[in-house]
Every structure is written in C-alpha cells, then in structure tokens.
Amino acid sequence: MKLPLEQFYDAIVVGAGPAGAIAAKTFAENGFSTLLLEKDREIGLPVRCGELVGKRGLTLAINPDPSWITHTVNGVTFVSPKGVRVNVPCPEPAYMLNRPVMEKSIVQMAAKYNADIRVGTVAVGLLRKKDAICGVKVLHHDMAIDVGCRIVIAADGIESRMAKLAGLNSTITDLNDIGICAQYRVTNVESPEGFPELHFGKNIVPDCYAWMFPKGDGTANLGLGITAKAAGKESPVQILNRFMTLRFPKAKPLALTVGSVPLGLYLKKLVAGGFMVVGDAARMANCLDGGGITFAMNSAKLAASIACEALSEGDVSEKRLSVFEKRWKNGVGKQQERSYLLKRAVLKVNDSTIEAAAEVLINKDPSKLKYIDLLKLTVKNQPALILEAIKLFK
Ligand SMILES: Cc1cc2nc3c(=O)[nH]c(=O)nc-3n(C[C@H](O)[C@H](O)[C@H](O)COP(=O)(O)OP(=O)(O)OC[C@H]3O[C@@H](n4cnc5c(N)ncnc54)[C@H](O)[C@@H]3O)c2cc1C
C-alpha cells in the first residue's frame, strides 16, 4: 500500500539534505502545509561530506543540538607537498558534524509542525500553469502522481534537475567550476594534533587538496577533490588510494563515497514564478574549499522565509520572489564572489610557493604573521600571482 499524499500543499520541498530540511522546517513552523520529498531511502544517508562546518555559519541557520556535533575544532593543520606540518588556530571554532543525525533531527522538527515527509520518493517533473510552476510530478513507490502546490523549493543538490526544468540555466560550463571528490570513512588514523588536516601538492592531488578530518570517535573522513578540468587518467578514488597509502598507511576504510561540489558562482537566476532554488542546486558554496553546508542551510532559510511572506501575501510571482535573488547577491553572494576570485588565484599557486610558505609559517606564531611576509614570499616565488591578488582588492 502506498502512503497517501495530499493533492495540494502550500509548499513542496525537493530534496532533504541540509537545505531541504531547513526549508521544510521553516514552512511548517510558519503554519504552511508542506511536503518534503527525498529520493534516497533514508534521510542523511549516504554521507557524501567531510562534515566540517564553521560554528558561525551553522548557528546563523539554526541553533545546533549537541547531538549533531561529534567534535569541536579549534585549529587546522596544513601539510605541504614535502610533509611539513603547520598548525594554525581557527579564528573561530568549527564543528565536526554527524550529518545523518543533524538532518534527521531538523526533518523531525518539520514533522512536529505536520510537514509530510516521503523518502524513496523522487520528483521527476514540474507542473506549470501559464508562466508559473504549480506542482511536482512525483514518483512514489513506482506510481506517478501529480501533486499541486503554491511554491516549489528545489533543494535537490549538485545533480539538480529541478532548476533546469523550471527554465533556469544551471549548466556548469567551466570545468574549473566543478570539484569531483572521493572520500573514505576510515579508522586507524593518527594525527599528532588532532586537528583537521589539509594536504597540498601535485604529488598528492593534481589540484585542489586532500583532507583528513578526525571525527573524534576514532574514525575520520579522509578524502580529496580535484577540478573536473584536472580529472585525467586516474580516477579520484585511485588518487585517494595513493594519498592514503602515502600519508596514512595504517588507515582502514569503513565506507567509500564519491560526489561533486560546485566551485563556481551561484546561478544568475534563482527564482521563477512559484519556484526557488537553493543550496548546491543553486551552486551556492565556498568556491575555495567546496564547503557548502552552511551556504545550503542559510540560503534555504532565507528563501523559505521570503516564500512564507509571499505565501501570506498571496503573491508568489517571479517578481515577488526575486527579493531572494537580491538579498543573496548583496549578502552571502558577495562572499562567494570573493572566494571565486581567490580560488582562481589559488589554483595557480605552485608547489614551491606552498613549500616556501610552509617553511616561513612553521617558524612563526601564525597570529603574529604579517601579510607583508606572505607578499614578499609570493613575489619571490611566483610574481605572476600578484596580478591575481590585485583583482581581489579591486
Ligand atoms: C566528498 C564531499 C565532501 C564534502 N565535505 C564538506 C565539508 O566538510 N563541509 C561542507 O560544508 N561541505 C562539504 N561538502 C559539500 C556539502 O556536502 C554540500 O554543499 C551540501 O550537502 C549541500 O546541501 P544541499 O542540501 O544543497 O544538497 P544535498 O546535501 O546534496 O541534498 C540534496 C538532496 O536532494 C535529494 N534529491 C536529489 N534529487 C531529488 C529528486 N529529484 N527528488 C527527491 N530528492 C532528490 C538527494 O538525494 C539529497 O538528499 C562536501 C561534498 C562532498 C561531495
């Protein structure tokens, strides 16, 4: 027997990742009838994520329950191509999350306010009336059902189809703007400092970086990302195996996941009549490190809050919803634009510059390090990077 679905909701949220969970919670607690659709069979799984977030970004989106946090992080270890370790205190704390626990918990909050939740249920199309989206075609236990609504929030992740179906241009054309990742959950990793580690160097990854994030429970997320442009003969999993053998020879894998992250700019258009797109689906992430959890949650909170106002006013037109576009562009969007420019410069940094930086940093108290030291170092090693740096401050 299939679970019954209402024929009509105020809001349908597609995807129950961090973005979709927050959007559904926001609609439901504001009294709007809500349907949350998740194509996977269990909310929060599989974990395609290093699970490291900044405390500030997370608490902006939601007051985190202690059960979501496995570990508080106060520093990061940078590891140079030759293995020089530099410990840098975090300017503000970060958290290692248990994402399945967090996502289920937020979805439970939505359920408390009567949101309908369907797992193993795929949104396969959008319904249209004149120029506006007015519902979702749902595949629910092999049955195709049309469910009407006043607004759809697409939180369907990097592989989003909803944005394109709504007529938004979501194609990533620059291969530098997509990161391909592979990650093991491992046990038997040793880290002298216990900090998350970021490993750099062409001997480790063709570009971007590799990571080892201790979970605080004897396991760690050990992974790496490369741009699609750098993807060559070796698959990310093969590169990851090499990295693990080189730097963590005792590690034993417990799980393997692969996934992608957006490393470009957010979509130019984020709304259509009766439709909004958030999180990875809208290509919202830190272009420098691929971190997207807090971007997803905060974009969803902002979009759903604006959508709640629009629903109350009875106006879900593209014009009314475009407030979201403007607020994103003038807020977090600016941060993303800056990280995009920075990424373009960082991708050009060569191993000898990283090595030289590590040699300078290792002997200094990072809090006392002056930018002029780094500037001198950069000029000496890679004068061309100065031009990239100037663009950042324009
Ligand atoms: C290997 C890896 C490591 C990462 N590490 C970090 C990290 O340490 N810190 C960080 O901040 N970010 C990290 N990220 C990025 C982070 O995982 C994403 O930015 C974040 O998950 C985006 O959240 P979201 O809700 O937008 O999308 P997702 O988390 O991708 O959620 C989308 C959901 O929609 C569902 N869905 C898709 N299509 C449909 C459909 N048609 N119908 C119904 N459901 C659908 C999917 O099953 C999924 O559950 C990492 C990513 C990868 C791949």
CSV table of C-alpha atoms and ligand atoms in Angstrom, one decimal:
chain,number,residue,atom,x,y,z
A,1,MET,CA,0.0,0.0,0.0
A,2,LYS,CA,1.4,3.4,-0.8
A,3,LEU,CA,1.3,6.2,1.7
A,4,PRO,CA,-1.5,8.7,0.9
A,5,LEU,CA,-0.4,12.1,-0.3
A,6,GLU,CA,-2.5,15.3,-0.2
A,7,GLN,CA,-3.4,16.6,-3.6
A,8,PHE,CA,-2.3,20.1,-2.8
A,9,TYR,CA,0.3,21.7,-0.4
A,10,ASP,CA,1.3,25.3,0.2
A,11,ALA,CA,5.0,24.3,-0.3
A,12,ILE,CA,6.8,21.3,-1.8
A,13,VAL,CA,10.5,21.0,-1.0
A,14,VAL,CA,12.5,18.7,-3.3
A,15,GLY,CA,15.5,17.1,-1.5
A,16,ALA,CA,16.0,16.5,2.2
A,17,GLY,CA,19.7,17.5,2.5
A,18,PRO,CA,20.6,20.3,4.9
A,19,ALA,CA,19.0,22.9,2.6
A,20,GLY,CA,15.7,21.0,2.1
A,21,ALA,CA,15.4,20.1,5.8
A,22,ILE,CA,15.7,23.8,6.8
A,23,ALA,CA,13.3,24.9,4.1
A,24,ALA,CA,10.7,22.3,5.2
A,25,LYS,CA,11.1,23.3,8.9
A,26,THR,CA,10.7,27.0,8.1
A,27,PHE,CA,7.5,26.5,6.1
A,28,ALA,CA,6.0,24.0,8.6
A,29,GLU,CA,6.7,26.1,11.7
A,30,ASN,CA,5.1,29.1,9.9
A,31,GLY,CA,1.9,27.1,9.5
A,32,PHE,CA,2.1,26.3,5.8
A,33,SER,CA,1.2,22.8,4.6
A,34,THR,CA,4.5,21.3,3.5
A,35,LEU,CA,5.6,18.2,1.6
A,36,LEU,CA,9.3,17.2,1.8
A,37,LEU,CA,10.5,14.7,-0.9
A,38,GLU,CA,13.7,12.7,-0.6
A,39,LYS,CA,14.7,10.2,-3.3
A,40,ASP,CA,17.0,8.2,-1.1
A,41,ARG,CA,15.6,5.7,1.3
A,42,GLU,CA,17.0,7.3,4.5
A,43,ILE,CA,17.4,10.9,5.4
A,44,GLY,CA,21.1,11.9,5.8
A,45,LEU,CA,22.5,8.8,4.0
A,46,PRO,CA,24.8,8.2,2.2
A,47,VAL,CA,27.1,10.8,3.8
A,48,ARG,CA,28.9,12.4,0.8
A,49,CYS,CA,30.6,15.0,3.0
A,50,GLY,CA,33.6,15.8,5.2
A,51,GLU,CA,31.2,17.1,7.8
A,52,LEU,CA,33.3,20.1,8.8
A,53,VAL,CA,31.4,23.4,9.3
A,54,GLY,CA,32.1,26.8,10.8
A,55,LYS,CA,30.2,27.4,14.1
A,56,ARG,CA,29.1,30.9,13.0
A,57,GLY,CA,27.6,29.8,9.7
A,58,LEU,CA,25.8,26.9,11.3
A,59,THR,CA,24.4,28.9,14.2
A,60,LEU,CA,23.2,31.6,11.8
A,61,ALA,CA,21.0,28.9,10.2
A,62,ILE,CA,19.9,27.0,13.3
A,63,ASN,CA,20.7,26.5,17.0
A,64,PRO,CA,22.6,23.2,16.8
A,65,ASP,CA,21.7,20.4,19.1
A,66,PRO,CA,24.8,19.0,20.9
A,67,SER,CA,24.0,15.5,19.5
A,68,TRP,CA,24.8,16.8,15.9
A,69,ILE,CA,28.4,17.7,16.9
A,70,THR,CA,31.0,15.0,17.3
A,71,HIS,CA,33.9,17.2,17.9
A,72,THR,CA,34.7,21.0,18.3
A,73,VAL,CA,37.7,22.1,16.2
A,74,ASN,CA,40.0,24.9,17.3
A,75,GLY,CA,42.8,24.6,14.7
A,76,VAL,CA,43.8,23.3,11.3
A,77,THR,CA,47.0,21.5,10.2
A,78,PHE,CA,48.2,22.4,6.8
A,79,VAL,CA,50.6,19.8,5.3
A,80,SER,CA,52.9,20.9,2.5
A,81,PRO,CA,53.9,18.7,-0.5
A,82,LYS,CA,57.0,17.6,1.4
A,83,GLY,CA,55.0,16.8,4.5
A,84,VAL,CA,55.9,20.0,6.6
A,85,ARG,CA,53.1,20.4,9.1
A,86,VAL,CA,51.9,23.9,10.0
A,87,ASN,CA,49.3,24.3,12.8
A,88,VAL,CA,47.0,27.3,12.5
A,89,PRO,CA,44.5,28.2,15.2
A,90,CYS,CA,40.9,28.8,13.8
A,91,PRO,CA,39.9,32.4,14.1
A,92,GLU,CA,36.6,31.0,15.4
A,93,PRO,CA,35.6,27.4,16.3
A,94,ALA,CA,34.3,24.9,13.8
A,95,TYR,CA,32.4,21.7,14.3
A,96,MET,CA,32.6,18.2,13.0
A,97,LEU,CA,29.1,17.1,12.4
A,98,ASN,CA,27.2,13.9,12.4
A,99,ARG,CA,25.2,14.8,9.3
A,100,PRO,CA,22.7,12.0,9.4
A,101,VAL,CA,21.8,12.8,13.0
A,102,MET,CA,21.5,16.6,12.2
A,103,GLU,CA,19.4,16.2,9.1
A,104,LYS,CA,17.0,13.7,10.7
A,105,SER,CA,16.7,16.0,13.6
A,106,ILE,CA,15.8,19.0,11.5
A,107,VAL,CA,13.3,17.0,9.5
A,108,GLN,CA,11.8,15.8,12.8
A,109,MET,CA,11.3,19.5,13.7
A,110,ALA,CA,9.4,19.9,10.4
A,111,ALA,CA,7.4,16.8,11.1
A,112,LYS,CA,6.4,18.1,14.6
A,113,TYR,CA,4.7,21.0,12.7
A,114,ASN,CA,2.9,18.5,10.5
A,115,ALA,CA,5.1,18.6,7.4
A,116,ASP,CA,4.5,15.5,5.3
A,117,ILE,CA,7.7,13.6,4.5
A,118,ARG,CA,8.3,11.0,1.8
A,119,VAL,CA,11.5,9.1,1.5
A,120,GLY,CA,12.3,6.9,-1.5
A,121,THR,CA,10.2,9.3,-3.5
A,122,VAL,CA,11.5,11.2,-6.5
A,123,ALA,CA,10.4,14.5,-8.0
A,124,VAL,CA,10.5,13.7,-11.8
A,125,GLY,CA,8.9,16.8,-13.2
A,126,LEU,CA,7.3,20.2,-12.5
A,127,LEU,CA,3.7,21.1,-13.2
A,128,ARG,CA,3.1,24.5,-14.9
A,129,LYS,CA,0.1,26.9,-15.1
A,130,LYS,CA,0.7,29.7,-17.5
A,131,ASP,CA,4.2,31.1,-16.6
A,132,ALA,CA,4.3,29.7,-13.1
A,133,ILE,CA,5.3,26.4,-11.5
A,134,CYS,CA,2.2,25.0,-9.7
A,135,GLY,CA,3.2,21.5,-8.6
A,136,VAL,CA,5.5,18.5,-8.8
A,137,LYS,CA,5.3,15.2,-10.7
A,138,VAL,CA,6.2,12.6,-8.1
A,139,LEU,CA,7.3,9.0,-8.5
A,140,HIS,CA,6.1,7.4,-5.2
A,141,HIS,CA,6.6,3.6,-4.9
A,142,ASP,CA,6.5,3.3,-8.8
A,143,MET,CA,3.3,5.3,-9.0
A,144,ALA,CA,3.5,8.7,-10.9
A,145,ILE,CA,1.4,11.3,-9.0
A,146,ASP,CA,0.8,15.0,-9.7
A,147,VAL,CA,0.9,17.0,-6.5
A,148,GLY,CA,-0.2,20.6,-6.7
A,149,CYS,CA,1.3,23.5,-4.7
A,150,ARG,CA,1.7,27.2,-4.4
A,151,ILE,CA,5.5,27.1,-4.3
A,152,VAL,CA,8.3,24.7,-5.0
A,153,ILE,CA,11.8,24.9,-3.4
A,154,ALA,CA,14.4,23.0,-5.3
A,155,ALA,CA,17.0,21.7,-2.8
A,156,ASP,CA,18.0,18.7,-4.9
A,157,GLY,CA,21.7,19.1,-4.7
A,158,ILE,CA,24.5,19.4,-7.3
A,159,GLU,CA,22.8,17.0,-9.7
A,160,SER,CA,19.7,19.1,-9.6
A,161,ARG,CA,17.2,18.7,-12.4
A,162,MET,CA,14.5,20.9,-11.0
A,163,ALA,CA,16.2,24.2,-11.8
A,164,LYS,CA,16.6,23.3,-15.4
A,165,LEU,CA,13.0,22.0,-15.6
A,166,ALA,CA,11.9,25.4,-14.2
A,167,GLY,CA,13.7,27.1,-17.1
A,168,LEU,CA,16.8,28.3,-15.1
A,169,ASN,CA,20.2,28.0,-16.7
A,170,SER,CA,22.1,25.7,-14.3
A,171,THR,CA,24.6,24.2,-16.6
A,172,ILE,CA,28.2,24.4,-15.4
A,173,THR,CA,30.3,25.2,-18.4
A,174,ASP,CA,33.8,25.9,-16.9
A,175,LEU,CA,35.4,22.6,-15.8
A,176,ASN,CA,37.3,24.5,-13.1
A,177,ASP,CA,33.9,25.2,-11.5
A,178,ILE,CA,33.1,21.7,-10.5
A,179,GLY,CA,35.0,19.6,-8.0
A,180,ILE,CA,35.0,15.8,-8.1
A,181,CYS,CA,35.5,14.2,-4.7
A,182,ALA,CA,36.2,10.8,-3.3
A,183,GLN,CA,36.1,10.1,0.4
A,184,TYR,CA,36.7,7.2,2.8
A,185,ARG,CA,35.4,7.0,6.3
A,186,VAL,CA,38.4,5.4,7.9
A,187,THR,CA,39.7,4.1,11.2
A,188,ASN,CA,43.3,3.7,12.4
A,189,VAL,CA,44.4,7.2,11.5
A,190,GLU,CA,46.8,9.0,13.7
A,191,SER,CA,47.1,12.8,13.9
A,192,PRO,CA,49.6,14.3,16.3
A,193,GLU,CA,47.5,17.5,16.8
A,194,GLY,CA,44.0,16.0,16.4
A,195,PHE,CA,43.1,18.9,14.0
A,196,PRO,CA,41.5,18.6,10.6
A,197,GLU,CA,44.3,18.3,8.1
A,198,LEU,CA,44.6,19.8,4.6
A,199,HIS,CA,47.2,18.3,2.4
A,200,PHE,CA,48.5,20.2,-0.7
A,201,GLY,CA,50.9,19.3,-3.5
A,202,LYS,CA,50.9,17.8,-7.0
A,203,ASN,CA,52.3,14.6,-5.5
A,204,ILE,CA,49.0,14.4,-3.5
A,205,VAL,CA,46.3,15.7,-5.9
A,206,PRO,CA,46.6,17.3,-9.4
A,207,ASP,CA,44.9,20.5,-8.0
A,208,CYS,CA,42.7,21.5,-5.0
A,209,TYR,CA,43.6,19.5,-1.9
A,210,ALA,CA,43.1,16.3,0.2
A,211,TRP,CA,41.8,16.2,3.7
A,212,MET,CA,41.7,14.2,6.9
A,213,PHE,CA,39.0,15.3,9.3
A,214,PRO,CA,39.0,13.4,12.6
A,215,LYS,CA,35.5,12.7,13.8
A,216,GLY,CA,36.5,12.5,17.5
A,217,ASP,CA,35.3,8.9,17.8
A,218,GLY,CA,38.3,7.0,16.4
A,219,THR,CA,37.2,7.5,12.8
A,220,ALA,CA,38.0,10.2,10.3
A,221,ASN,CA,36.8,11.4,6.9
A,222,LEU,CA,39.7,11.1,4.5
A,223,GLY,CA,39.1,12.5,1.1
A,224,LEU,CA,40.1,14.7,-1.8
A,225,GLY,CA,38.8,16.8,-4.5
A,226,ILE,CA,40.0,17.7,-8.0
A,227,THR,CA,38.5,20.1,-10.5
A,228,ALA,CA,36.8,18.4,-13.5
A,229,LYS,CA,39.5,20.1,-15.6
A,230,ALA,CA,42.3,18.2,-13.8
A,231,ALA,CA,40.5,14.9,-14.0
A,232,GLY,CA,42.7,12.7,-16.1
A,233,LYS,CA,43.6,9.1,-16.5
A,234,GLU,CA,43.4,8.3,-12.8
A,235,SER,CA,40.0,8.4,-11.1
A,236,PRO,CA,39.6,10.4,-7.8
A,237,VAL,CA,39.4,7.0,-6.0
A,238,GLN,CA,42.7,5.9,-7.4
A,239,ILE,CA,44.3,9.2,-6.4
A,240,LEU,CA,42.7,8.9,-2.9
A,241,ASN,CA,44.2,5.3,-2.5
A,242,ARG,CA,47.6,6.7,-3.4
A,243,PHE,CA,47.2,9.6,-0.8
A,244,MET,CA,46.0,7.2,1.9
A,245,THR,CA,48.9,4.8,1.3
A,246,LEU,CA,51.4,7.7,1.4
A,247,ARG,CA,50.2,9.7,4.3
A,248,PHE,CA,48.0,7.3,6.4
A,249,PRO,CA,49.4,3.8,5.7
A,250,LYS,CA,47.6,2.3,8.7
A,251,ALA,CA,44.2,3.6,7.8
A,252,LYS,CA,41.4,1.0,7.2
A,253,PRO,CA,38.4,2.1,5.1
A,254,LEU,CA,34.9,1.6,6.6
A,255,ALA,CA,33.0,3.3,3.8
A,256,LEU,CA,33.6,5.0,0.4
A,257,THR,CA,31.6,7.7,-1.3
A,258,VAL,CA,32.1,9.8,-4.4
A,259,GLY,CA,30.4,13.1,-5.1
A,260,SER,CA,30.8,16.6,-6.6
A,261,VAL,CA,30.9,20.1,-5.3
A,262,PRO,CA,30.1,23.4,-7.1
A,263,LEU,CA,33.2,25.6,-7.2
A,264,GLY,CA,31.8,28.4,-9.4
A,265,LEU,CA,29.4,31.2,-8.9
A,266,TYR,CA,25.8,30.9,-7.9
A,267,LEU,CA,23.1,30.8,-10.6
A,268,LYS,CA,22.3,34.1,-12.1
A,269,LYS,CA,18.6,33.4,-11.8
A,270,LEU,CA,17.4,31.8,-8.5
A,271,VAL,CA,13.7,32.1,-8.9
A,272,ALA,CA,10.8,31.7,-11.4
A,273,GLY,CA,7.1,32.1,-10.7
A,274,GLY,CA,6.2,29.7,-7.9
A,275,PHE,CA,9.8,28.4,-7.8
A,276,MET,CA,13.1,28.9,-5.9
A,277,VAL,CA,16.4,27.1,-6.0
A,278,VAL,CA,18.8,26.8,-3.0
A,279,GLY,CA,22.0,25.2,-1.8
A,280,ASP,CA,24.2,23.1,-4.1
A,281,ALA,CA,21.3,23.1,-6.7
A,282,ALA,CA,21.8,26.8,-6.9
A,283,ARG,CA,25.7,26.3,-7.0
A,284,MET,CA,26.0,28.1,-3.6
A,285,ALA,CA,29.2,27.1,-1.9
A,286,ASN,CA,32.6,28.4,-0.8
A,287,CYS,CA,34.4,28.2,-4.2
A,288,LEU,CA,37.7,27.9,-2.4
A,289,ASP,CA,37.2,24.8,-0.4
A,290,GLY,CA,33.8,23.4,-1.7
A,291,GLY,CA,32.2,23.7,1.7
A,292,GLY,CA,28.5,24.1,1.1
A,293,ILE,CA,26.6,23.0,4.3
A,294,THR,CA,26.1,26.4,5.8
A,295,PHE,CA,25.5,28.0,2.4
A,296,ALA,CA,22.8,25.4,1.8
A,297,MET,CA,21.2,26.0,5.2
A,298,ASN,CA,21.3,29.7,5.2
A,299,SER,CA,20.1,30.1,1.6
A,300,ALA,CA,17.2,27.7,2.3
A,301,LYS,CA,16.3,29.7,5.5
A,302,LEU,CA,16.4,33.0,3.6
A,303,ALA,CA,14.5,31.6,0.6
A,304,ALA,CA,11.8,29.9,2.7
A,305,SER,CA,11.4,33.0,4.9
A,306,ILE,CA,10.8,35.1,1.8
A,307,ALA,CA,8.5,32.5,0.4
A,308,CYS,CA,6.4,32.4,3.7
A,309,GLU,CA,5.9,36.2,3.3
A,310,ALA,CA,5.0,35.8,-0.3
A,311,LEU,CA,2.5,33.0,0.5
A,312,SER,CA,0.9,35.1,3.2
A,313,GLU,CA,0.5,38.0,0.7
A,314,GLY,CA,-0.8,35.6,-1.9
A,315,ASP,CA,1.8,36.6,-4.4
A,316,VAL,CA,4.4,34.0,-5.5
A,317,SER,CA,5.2,35.7,-8.7
A,318,GLU,CA,8.8,35.8,-10.0
A,319,LYS,CA,9.0,39.5,-9.2
A,320,ARG,CA,8.0,38.9,-5.6
A,321,LEU,CA,10.3,36.0,-5.1
A,322,SER,CA,13.2,37.9,-6.7
A,323,VAL,CA,13.8,39.6,-3.3
A,324,PHE,CA,15.6,36.3,-2.6
A,325,GLU,CA,18.0,36.9,-5.5
A,326,LYS,CA,18.7,40.4,-4.5
A,327,ARG,CA,19.3,39.6,-0.8
A,328,TRP,CA,21.6,36.6,-1.7
A,329,LYS,CA,23.6,38.7,-4.1
A,330,ASN,CA,24.1,41.5,-1.6
A,331,GLY,CA,24.8,39.2,1.3
A,332,VAL,CA,26.5,35.8,1.2
A,333,GLY,CA,26.7,36.0,-2.6
A,334,LYS,CA,29.4,38.7,-2.2
A,335,GLN,CA,31.4,36.3,0.0
A,336,GLN,CA,31.0,33.7,-2.7
A,337,GLU,CA,32.2,36.1,-5.4
A,338,ARG,CA,35.3,36.9,-3.4
A,339,SER,CA,36.1,33.2,-2.8
A,340,TYR,CA,35.6,32.6,-6.5
A,341,LEU,CA,38.4,35.2,-7.4
A,342,LEU,CA,40.6,33.8,-4.6
A,343,LYS,CA,40.1,30.2,-6.0
A,344,ARG,CA,41.3,31.3,-9.4
A,345,ALA,CA,44.5,32.7,-7.8
A,346,VAL,CA,44.9,29.7,-5.5
A,347,LEU,CA,44.7,27.2,-8.4
A,348,LYS,CA,47.8,28.8,-9.9
A,349,VAL,CA,49.9,28.5,-6.7
A,350,ASN,CA,52.7,26.0,-7.4
A,351,ASP,CA,54.3,23.5,-5.0
A,352,SER,CA,57.4,25.5,-4.5
A,353,THR,CA,55.4,28.5,-3.3
A,354,ILE,CA,53.4,26.3,-0.9
A,355,GLU,CA,56.6,24.7,0.4
A,356,ALA,CA,58.2,28.2,0.9
A,357,ALA,CA,55.1,29.4,2.7
A,358,ALA,CA,55.2,26.3,5.0
A,359,GLU,CA,58.8,26.9,5.8
A,360,VAL,CA,58.0,30.5,6.8
A,361,LEU,CA,54.9,29.7,8.7
A,362,ILE,CA,56.3,26.8,10.7
A,363,ASN,CA,58.8,29.0,12.5
A,364,LYS,CA,56.3,31.8,13.2
A,365,ASP,CA,53.4,32.3,15.6
A,366,PRO,CA,50.6,32.4,12.9
A,367,SER,CA,48.8,35.1,14.9
A,368,LYS,CA,51.8,37.3,14.5
A,369,LEU,CA,52.4,36.6,10.8
A,370,LYS,CA,52.2,39.7,8.7
A,371,TYR,CA,50.7,39.8,5.2
A,372,ILE,CA,53.8,41.6,4.0
A,373,ASP,CA,55.8,38.4,4.8
A,374,LEU,CA,53.5,36.4,2.6
A,375,LEU,CA,53.6,39.1,-0.1
A,376,LYS,CA,57.4,39.1,-0.2
A,377,LEU,CA,57.3,35.3,-0.3
A,378,THR,CA,54.9,35.3,-3.2
A,379,VAL,CA,56.8,37.9,-5.2
A,380,LYS,CA,59.9,35.8,-4.8
A,381,ASN,CA,58.3,32.6,-5.8
A,382,GLN,CA,55.5,33.4,-8.2
A,383,PRO,CA,55.5,37.1,-9.3
A,384,ALA,CA,52.5,36.4,-11.6
A,385,LEU,CA,50.3,35.8,-8.6
A,386,ILE,CA,50.5,39.4,-7.6
A,387,LEU,CA,48.2,40.3,-10.6
A,388,GLU,CA,45.6,37.8,-9.3
A,389,ALA,CA,45.8,39.3,-5.8
A,390,ILE,CA,45.3,42.9,-7.2
A,391,LYS,CA,42.0,41.7,-8.8
A,392,LEU,CA,40.8,40.6,-5.4
A,393,PHE,CA,41.1,44.1,-3.9
A,394,LYS,CA,39.6,46.0,-6.9
B,1,LIG,C1,33.1,14.4,-0.6
B,1,LIG,C2,32.5,15.7,-0.2
B,1,LIG,C3,32.9,16.3,1.0
B,1,LIG,C4,32.3,17.5,1.4
B,1,LIG,N1,32.7,18.0,2.6
B,1,LIG,C5,32.1,19.1,3.1
B,1,LIG,C6,32.5,19.7,4.3
B,1,LIG,O1,33.3,19.1,5.0
B,1,LIG,N2,31.9,20.8,4.7
B,1,LIG,C7,30.9,21.4,4.0
B,1,LIG,O2,30.4,22.5,4.4
B,1,LIG,N3,30.5,20.9,2.8
B,1,LIG,C8,31.1,19.8,2.3
B,1,LIG,N4,30.7,19.2,1.1
B,1,LIG,C9,29.6,19.9,0.4
B,1,LIG,C10,28.3,19.6,1.0
B,1,LIG,O3,28.1,18.2,1.2
B,1,LIG,C11,27.1,20.2,0.2
B,1,LIG,O4,27.4,21.6,-0.1
B,1,LIG,C12,25.8,20.1,0.9
B,1,LIG,O5,25.4,18.8,1.2
B,1,LIG,C13,24.7,20.8,0.1
B,1,LIG,O6,23.5,20.6,0.7
B,1,LIG,P1,22.1,20.6,-0.2
B,1,LIG,O7,21.0,20.3,0.8
B,1,LIG,O8,22.1,21.7,-1.1
B,1,LIG,O9,22.3,19.3,-1.2
B,1,LIG,P2,22.5,17.8,-0.8
B,1,LIG,O10,23.1,17.6,0.5
B,1,LIG,O11,23.2,17.2,-2.0
B,1,LIG,O12,21.0,17.3,-0.7
B,1,LIG,C14,20.2,17.1,-1.8
B,1,LIG,C15,19.2,16.0,-1.5
B,1,LIG,O13,18.2,16.0,-2.6
B,1,LIG,C16,17.9,14.7,-2.9
B,1,LIG,N5,17.4,14.7,-4.3
B,1,LIG,C17,18.0,14.9,-5.4
B,1,LIG,N6,17.2,14.9,-6.5
B,1,LIG,C18,16.0,14.6,-6.0
B,1,LIG,C19,14.7,14.4,-6.6
B,1,LIG,N7,14.6,14.5,-7.9
B,1,LIG,N8,13.7,14.1,-5.8
B,1,LIG,C20,13.8,13.9,-4.5
B,1,LIG,N9,15.0,14.1,-3.8
B,1,LIG,C21,16.1,14.4,-4.6
B,1,LIG,C22,19.2,13.9,-2.7
B,1,LIG,O14,19.0,12.5,-2.5
B,1,LIG,C23,19.8,14.6,-1.5
B,1,LIG,O15,19.4,14.0,-0.3
B,1,LIG,C24,31.3,18.1,0.6
B,1,LIG,C25,30.8,17.4,-0.5
B,1,LIG,C26,31.4,16.3,-1.0
B,1,LIG,C27,30.9,15.6,-2.2
